[in-house]
Amino acid sequence: LKELSVIVLDQKFYDLALFLRKEGRADVACKYLKKCATWGNTKAMFHLGFALTFFGGWDLCRSTQFGVEWFRKSAEGGNALA
């Protein structure tokens, strides 16, 4: 049951992160993406890696090192886009 709760929260947080990004709240979106990424969401890992590498975390500090690390984790998790 606990695992199911994390899966449901993971998808809700991921959807919320994408919505927040579109609404101009990139700083908050990155925080939700990071939470999803730490739970193993490879789509969130990819988006977080992209944001950190190319856009400075969508208005946060740019960190190519951390961005590439999230890309790598996403690829290792099976995300073909990474």
Short mmCIF file of C-alpha atoms in Angstrom, two decimals:
data_model
loop_
_atom_site.label_atom_id
_atom_site.label_comp_id
_atom_site.label_asym_id
_atom_site.label_seq_id
_atom_site.Cartn_x
_atom_site.Cartn_y
_atom_site.Cartn_z
CA LEU A 1 0.00 0.00 0.00
CA LYS A 2 2.86 2.36 0.82
CA GLU A 3 4.41 1.75 -2.62
CA LEU A 4 1.09 2.47 -4.32
CA SER A 5 0.84 5.77 -2.41
CA VAL A 6 4.28 6.81 -3.64
CA ILE A 7 3.36 5.93 -7.23
CA VAL A 8 0.19 8.02 -7.05
CA LEU A 9 1.98 10.94 -5.39
CA ASP A 10 4.81 10.66 -7.89
CA GLN A 11 2.46 11.10 -10.85
CA LYS A 12 0.54 13.93 -9.14
CA PHE A 13 3.78 15.77 -8.28
CA TYR A 14 5.11 15.24 -11.82
CA ASP A 15 1.92 16.64 -13.36
CA LEU A 16 1.99 19.53 -10.90
CA ALA A 17 5.61 20.31 -11.77
CA LEU A 18 4.82 20.54 -15.48
CA PHE A 19 1.79 22.74 -14.74
CA LEU A 20 3.83 25.03 -12.47
CA ARG A 21 6.50 25.40 -15.15
CA LYS A 22 3.89 26.53 -17.67
CA GLU A 23 2.50 28.98 -15.11
CA GLY A 24 5.90 30.60 -14.60
CA ARG A 25 6.69 28.97 -11.25
CA ALA A 26 9.80 27.17 -12.43
CA ASP A 27 11.50 27.40 -9.05
CA VAL A 28 8.74 25.36 -7.41
CA ALA A 29 8.45 23.05 -10.43
CA CYS A 30 12.09 22.02 -10.06
CA LYS A 31 11.52 21.10 -6.42
CA TYR A 32 8.66 18.77 -7.36
CA LEU A 33 10.65 17.29 -10.23
CA LYS A 34 13.54 16.59 -7.88
CA LYS A 35 11.23 14.80 -5.45
CA CYS A 36 9.83 12.65 -8.27
CA ALA A 37 13.32 11.99 -9.60
CA THR A 38 14.52 10.76 -6.22
CA TRP A 39 11.54 8.37 -6.20
CA GLY A 40 12.78 6.92 -9.50
CA ASN A 41 10.63 8.75 -12.06
CA THR A 42 12.80 8.71 -15.20
CA LYS A 43 10.69 11.37 -16.96
CA ALA A 44 11.24 13.71 -14.01
CA MET A 45 14.97 12.88 -14.06
CA PHE A 46 15.10 13.84 -17.73
CA HIS A 47 13.21 17.12 -17.25
CA LEU A 48 15.31 18.01 -14.22
CA GLY A 49 18.52 17.23 -16.09
CA PHE A 50 17.37 19.35 -19.02
CA ALA A 51 16.38 22.24 -16.77
CA LEU A 52 19.63 22.23 -14.82
CA THR A 53 21.88 21.79 -17.84
CA PHE A 54 20.34 24.19 -20.33
CA PHE A 55 18.13 26.62 -18.44
CA GLY A 56 19.72 27.03 -15.07
CA GLY A 57 17.06 24.90 -13.40
CA TRP A 58 14.30 26.97 -14.95
CA ASP A 59 15.39 30.15 -13.18
CA LEU A 60 17.56 28.40 -10.60
CA CYS A 61 21.34 28.11 -10.65
CA ARG A 62 22.65 26.44 -13.77
CA SER A 63 24.55 23.27 -12.99
CA THR A 64 25.76 21.23 -15.91
CA GLN A 65 27.31 18.67 -13.56
CA PHE A 66 24.04 17.92 -11.76
CA GLY A 67 22.07 18.13 -14.99
CA VAL A 68 24.23 15.53 -16.70
CA GLU A 69 23.97 13.32 -13.61
CA TRP A 70 20.16 13.38 -13.82
CA PHE A 71 20.32 12.64 -17.56
CA ARG A 72 22.54 9.64 -16.83
CA LYS A 73 20.21 8.33 -14.13
CA SER A 74 17.25 8.74 -16.48
CA ALA A 75 19.03 6.79 -19.21
CA GLU A 76 20.04 4.05 -16.78
CA GLY A 77 16.39 3.86 -15.72
CA GLY A 78 15.36 3.11 -19.29
CA ASN A 79 14.37 6.54 -20.62
CA ALA A 80 15.22 6.44 -24.34
CA LEU A 81 15.12 10.26 -24.63
CA ALA A 82 18.00 10.62 -22.20
#
